[in-house]
PDB file of C-alpha atoms in Angstrom:
ATOM      1  CA  ASP A 160     -69.882 130.620 -43.839  1.00 61.00           C
ATOM      2  CA  LEU A 161     -72.632 132.682 -45.467  1.00 63.00           C
ATOM      3  CA  LEU A 162     -70.300 133.687 -48.324  1.00 59.00           C
ATOM      4  CA  SER A 163     -69.323 130.070 -49.014  1.00 65.00           C
ATOM      5  CA  HIS A 164     -73.013 129.107 -48.969  1.00 63.00           C
ATOM      6  CA  ILE A 165     -73.837 131.842 -51.535  1.00 57.00           C
ATOM      7  CA  LEU A 166     -70.864 130.972 -53.744  1.00 59.00           C
ATOM      8  CA  SER A 167     -71.658 127.277 -53.622  1.00 62.00           C
ATOM      9  CA  ARG A 168     -74.794 127.852 -55.645  1.00 60.00           C
ATOM     10  CA  GLY A 169     -74.218 127.125 -59.329  1.00 58.00           C
ATOM     11  CA  ARG A 170     -75.891 130.287 -60.623  1.00 59.00           C
ATOM     12  CA  VAL A 171     -73.651 132.612 -58.582  1.00 58.00           C
ATOM     13  CA  ARG A 172     -70.472 130.745 -59.539  1.00 61.00           C
ATOM     14  CA  GLY A 173     -71.483 130.820 -63.171  1.00 66.00           C
ATOM     15  CA  SER A 174     -72.051 134.575 -63.103  1.00 70.00           C
ATOM     16  CA  LEU A 175     -68.645 135.186 -61.497  1.00 72.00           C
ATOM     17  CA  ALA A 176     -66.785 133.148 -64.135  1.00 74.00           C
ATOM     18  CA  PRO A 177     -66.786 135.934 -66.798  1.00 79.00           C
ATOM     19  CA  LEU A 178     -65.517 138.442 -64.224  1.00 79.00           C
ATOM     20  CA  ILE A 179     -62.694 136.137 -63.157  1.00 78.00           C
ATOM     21  CA  ALA A 180     -61.858 135.385 -66.797  1.00 80.00           C
ATOM     22  CA  ALA A 181     -61.717 139.132 -67.587  1.00 83.00           C
ATOM     23  CA  LEU A 182     -59.346 139.728 -64.666  1.00 84.00           C
ATOM     24  CA  MET A 183     -57.120 136.885 -65.840  1.00 83.00           C
ATOM     25  CA  LEU A 184     -57.062 138.204 -69.426  1.00 84.00           C
ATOM     26  CA  ARG A 185     -56.207 141.710 -68.265  1.00 85.00           C
ATOM     27  CA  SER A 186     -53.330 140.473 -66.100  1.00 80.00           C
ATOM     28  CA  GLY A 187     -52.106 138.118 -68.824  1.00 84.00           C
ATOM     29  CA  TYR A 188     -52.099 140.883 -71.443  1.00 77.00           C
ATOM     30  CA  GLY A 189     -49.923 143.129 -69.267  1.00 75.00           C
ATOM     31  CA  LEU A 190     -47.511 140.303 -68.578  1.00 76.00           C
ATOM     32  CA  LEU A 191     -47.241 139.378 -72.277  1.00 74.00           C
ATOM     33  CA  ARG A 192     -46.802 143.035 -73.300  1.00 72.00           C
ATOM     34  CA  ASP A 193     -43.999 143.638 -70.787  1.00 70.00           C
ATOM     35  CA  SER A 194     -42.192 140.365 -71.430  1.00 70.00           C
ATOM     36  CA  GLY A 195     -42.495 140.866 -75.204  1.00 66.00           C
ATOM     37  CA  ARG A 196     -40.886 144.306 -74.939  1.00 62.00           C
ATOM     38  CA  ILE A 197     -38.011 142.811 -72.929  1.00 63.00           C
ATOM     39  CA  VAL A 198     -37.468 139.921 -75.372  1.00 66.00           C
ATOM     40  CA  LEU A 199     -37.570 142.294 -78.353  1.00 61.00           C
ATOM     41  CA  GLU A 200     -35.230 144.731 -76.526  1.00 63.00           C
ATOM     42  CA  GLY A 201     -37.717 147.577 -76.754  1.00 74.00           C
ATOM     43  CA  VAL A 202     -37.247 150.926 -75.041  1.00 80.00           C
ATOM     44  CA  PRO A 203     -38.768 150.958 -71.546  1.00 84.00           C
ATOM     45  CA  PRO A 204     -42.009 152.969 -71.564  1.00 83.00           C
ATOM     46  CA  ASP A 205     -40.754 155.515 -69.017  1.00 87.00           C
ATOM     47  CA  LEU A 206     -37.549 156.375 -70.942  1.00 89.00           C
ATOM     48  CA  SER A 207     -36.949 158.373 -74.121  1.00 93.00           C
ATOM     49  CA  VAL A 208     -33.902 157.681 -76.305  1.00 92.00           C
ATOM     50  CA  HIS A 209     -34.199 161.226 -77.686  1.00 93.00           C
ATOM     51  CA  GLU A 210     -34.130 162.777 -74.207  1.00 95.00           C
ATOM     52  CA  ILE A 211     -31.242 160.589 -73.037  1.00 95.00           C
ATOM     53  CA  GLY A 212     -29.226 161.282 -76.209  1.00 94.00           C
ATOM     54  CA  GLY A 213     -29.820 165.022 -75.799  1.00 95.00           C
ATOM     55  CA  ALA A 214     -28.650 164.940 -72.175  1.00 96.00           C
ATOM     56  CA  ILE A 215     -25.454 163.192 -73.240  1.00 95.00           C
ATOM     57  CA  ALA A 216     -24.870 165.504 -76.229  1.00 94.00           C
ATOM     58  CA  ARG A 217     -25.143 168.621 -74.030  1.00 94.00           C
ATOM     59  CA  GLN A 218     -22.159 167.567 -71.907  1.00 92.00           C
ATOM     60  CA  ALA A 219     -18.984 169.639 -72.162  1.00 88.00           C
ATOM     61  CA  GLY A 220     -16.571 168.271 -74.725  1.00 90.00           C
ATOM     62  CA  MET A 221     -19.117 165.944 -76.325  1.00 92.00           C
ATOM     63  CA  ARG A 222     -18.996 166.128 -80.114  1.00 93.00           C
ATOM     64  CA  GLU A 223     -21.329 163.352 -81.231  1.00 92.00           C
ATOM     65  CA  VAL A 224     -23.671 160.655 -79.892  1.00 94.00           C
ATOM     66  CA  ARG A 225     -23.932 157.665 -82.232  1.00 92.00           C
ATOM     67  CA  ASP A 226     -26.276 154.688 -82.121  1.00 90.00           C
ATOM     68  CA  PRO A 227     -27.821 155.098 -78.661  1.00 92.00           C
ATOM     69  CA  HIS A 228     -29.767 151.974 -77.732  1.00 92.00           C
ATOM     70  CA  VAL A 229     -31.875 151.698 -74.571  1.00 93.00           C
ATOM     71  CA  TRP A 230     -33.558 148.461 -73.535  1.00 90.00           C
ATOM     72  CA  GLU A 231     -34.549 146.460 -70.477  1.00 88.00           C
ATOM     73  CA  ILE A 232     -32.471 143.477 -69.401  1.00 82.00           C
ATOM     74  CA  ASN A 233     -35.392 142.436 -67.213  1.00 79.00           C
ATOM     75  CA  SER A 234     -38.348 144.259 -65.730  1.00 77.00           C
ATOM     76  CA  GLY A 235     -37.170 147.455 -64.057  1.00 82.00           C
ATOM     77  CA  PHE A 236     -33.487 147.062 -65.074  1.00 88.00           C
ATOM     78  CA  PRO A 237     -32.763 149.345 -68.053  1.00 92.00           C
ATOM     79  CA  ALA A 238     -29.488 149.315 -69.984  1.00 93.00           C
ATOM     80  CA  LEU A 239     -27.858 151.655 -72.489  1.00 96.00           C
ATOM     81  CA  ALA A 240     -25.211 151.252 -75.166  1.00 95.00           C
ATOM     82  CA  ALA A 241     -23.817 154.110 -77.263  1.00 96.00           C
ATOM     83  CA  HIS A 242     -20.790 155.217 -79.250  1.00 95.00           C
ATOM     84  CA  LEU A 243     -19.662 158.710 -78.255  1.00 95.00           C
ATOM     85  CA  LEU A 244     -17.129 161.099 -79.724  1.00 93.00           C
ATOM     86  CA  VAL A 245     -15.387 163.664 -77.519  1.00 94.00           C
ATOM     87  CA  GLY A 246     -13.102 166.512 -78.537  1.00 90.00           C
ATOM     88  CA  GLU A 247      -9.520 165.799 -79.475  1.00 87.00           C
ATOM     89  CA  GLN A 248      -8.148 167.245 -76.225  1.00 88.00           C
ATOM     90  CA  GLU A 249     -10.894 165.935 -73.910  1.00 91.00           C
ATOM     91  CA  ASP A 250     -10.278 163.404 -71.151  1.00 92.00           C
ATOM     92  CA  CYS A 251     -12.492 160.545 -72.385  1.00 91.00           C
ATOM     93  CA  HIS A 252     -12.311 158.742 -69.016  1.00 93.00           C
ATOM     94  CA  ALA A 253     -13.631 161.777 -67.129  1.00 94.00           C
ATOM     95  CA  ALA A 254     -16.328 162.242 -69.792  1.00 94.00           C
ATOM     96  CA  ARG A 255     -17.433 158.606 -69.368  1.00 95.00           C
ATOM     97  CA  ARG A 256     -17.651 159.038 -65.576  1.00 95.00           C
ATOM     98  CA  ARG A 257     -19.753 162.217 -65.977  1.00 94.00           C
ATOM     99  CA  ILE A 258     -22.105 160.529 -68.433  1.00 96.00           C
ATOM    100  CA  GLU A 259     -22.505 157.418 -66.276  1.00 96.00           C
ATOM    101  CA  HIS A 260     -23.319 159.686 -63.311  1.00 96.00           C
ATOM    102  CA  ILE A 261     -26.039 161.495 -65.321  1.00 95.00           C
ATOM    103  CA  LEU A 262     -27.482 158.229 -66.624  1.00 96.00           C
ATOM    104  CA  ARG A 263     -27.618 156.767 -63.114  1.00 96.00           C
ATOM    105  CA  ASP A 264     -28.983 159.843 -61.310  1.00 96.00           C
ATOM    106  CA  ARG A 265     -31.341 161.295 -63.894  1.00 96.00           C
ATOM    107  CA  PHE A 266     -32.529 158.244 -65.828  1.00 96.00           C
ATOM    108  CA  GLU A 267     -31.859 155.427 -63.322  1.00 95.00           C
ATOM    109  CA  ILE A 268     -29.739 153.527 -65.853  1.00 96.00           C
ATOM    110  CA  GLU A 269     -26.929 151.712 -64.081  1.00 93.00           C
ATOM    111  CA  HIS A 270     -25.895 149.215 -66.755  1.00 94.00           C
ATOM    112  CA  THR A 271     -24.084 151.012 -69.570  1.00 95.00           C
ATOM    113  CA  THR A 272     -21.780 150.110 -72.412  1.00 94.00           C
ATOM    114  CA  LEU A 273     -20.173 153.318 -73.628  1.00 95.00           C
ATOM    115  CA  GLN A 274     -17.550 153.401 -76.349  1.00 94.00           C
ATOM    116  CA  LEU A 275     -15.808 156.770 -76.220  1.00 93.00           C
ATOM    117  CA  ASP A 276     -13.429 157.864 -78.944  1.00 91.00           C
ATOM    118  CA  HIS A 277     -11.728 161.133 -79.668  1.00 88.00           C
ATOM    119  CA  GLN A 278     -12.993 163.071 -82.633  1.00 85.00           C
ATOM    120  CA  PRO A 279     -10.367 162.623 -85.312  1.00 79.00           C
ATOM    121  CA  GLY A 280      -8.166 165.572 -86.072  1.00 69.00           C
ATOM    122  CA  GLN A 281      -6.429 166.039 -89.337  1.00 60.00           C
ATOM    123  CA  LEU A 282      -6.120 162.752 -91.182  1.00 56.00           C
ATOM    124  CA  LEU A 283      -2.918 161.421 -92.732  1.00 56.00           C
ATOM    125  CA  GLN A 284      -2.921 161.573 -96.511  1.00 58.00           C
ATOM    126  CA  LEU A 285      -2.140 158.021 -97.608  1.00 59.00           C
ATOM    127  CA  ASP A 286      -1.050 158.908-101.121  1.00 61.00           C
ATOM    128  CA  LEU A 287       1.690 161.186 -99.744  1.00 56.00           C
ATOM    129  CA  ALA A 288       2.754 158.697 -97.100  1.00 55.00           C
ATOM    130  CA  LEU A 289       2.921 155.843 -99.620  1.00 56.00           C
ATOM    131  CA  SER A 290       4.875 157.884-102.155  1.00 57.00           C
ATOM    132  CA  GLU A 291       7.611 158.511 -99.555  1.00 58.00           C
ATOM    133  CA  TYR A 292       8.069 154.748 -99.083  1.00 58.00           C
ATOM    134  CA  ALA A 293       8.057 154.092-102.836  1.00 57.00           C
ATOM    135  CA  ARG A 294      11.309 156.008-103.387  1.00 55.00           C
TER     136      ARG A 294
END
């Protein structure tokens, strides 16, 4: 009752208005910053693409990590997409499972789109192959 009596006075309410406005601006800025990063598919502030790419590249049989992209689908729900090359004799399905396990346990990324391909071996020479058909 005493608090409502004090706040009912115009001078006190007027002096609290800048404080309330500052609190609203601070909260609004954080909300706009976070939502803007999500809309623009920016990297979540607690994750590093360089660190994640390095963790993937250090896995046995991994030959190359191409185009890693980390973003947030919504607040607190990160996602990753990457194109990975494994050795010619590597089991790409086992490699994908290992990488998904690391991403989930170490970086808390559960939504992934991983394209795994085998590193190409010796390529077919088209000029020789075509000349055999031309005979």
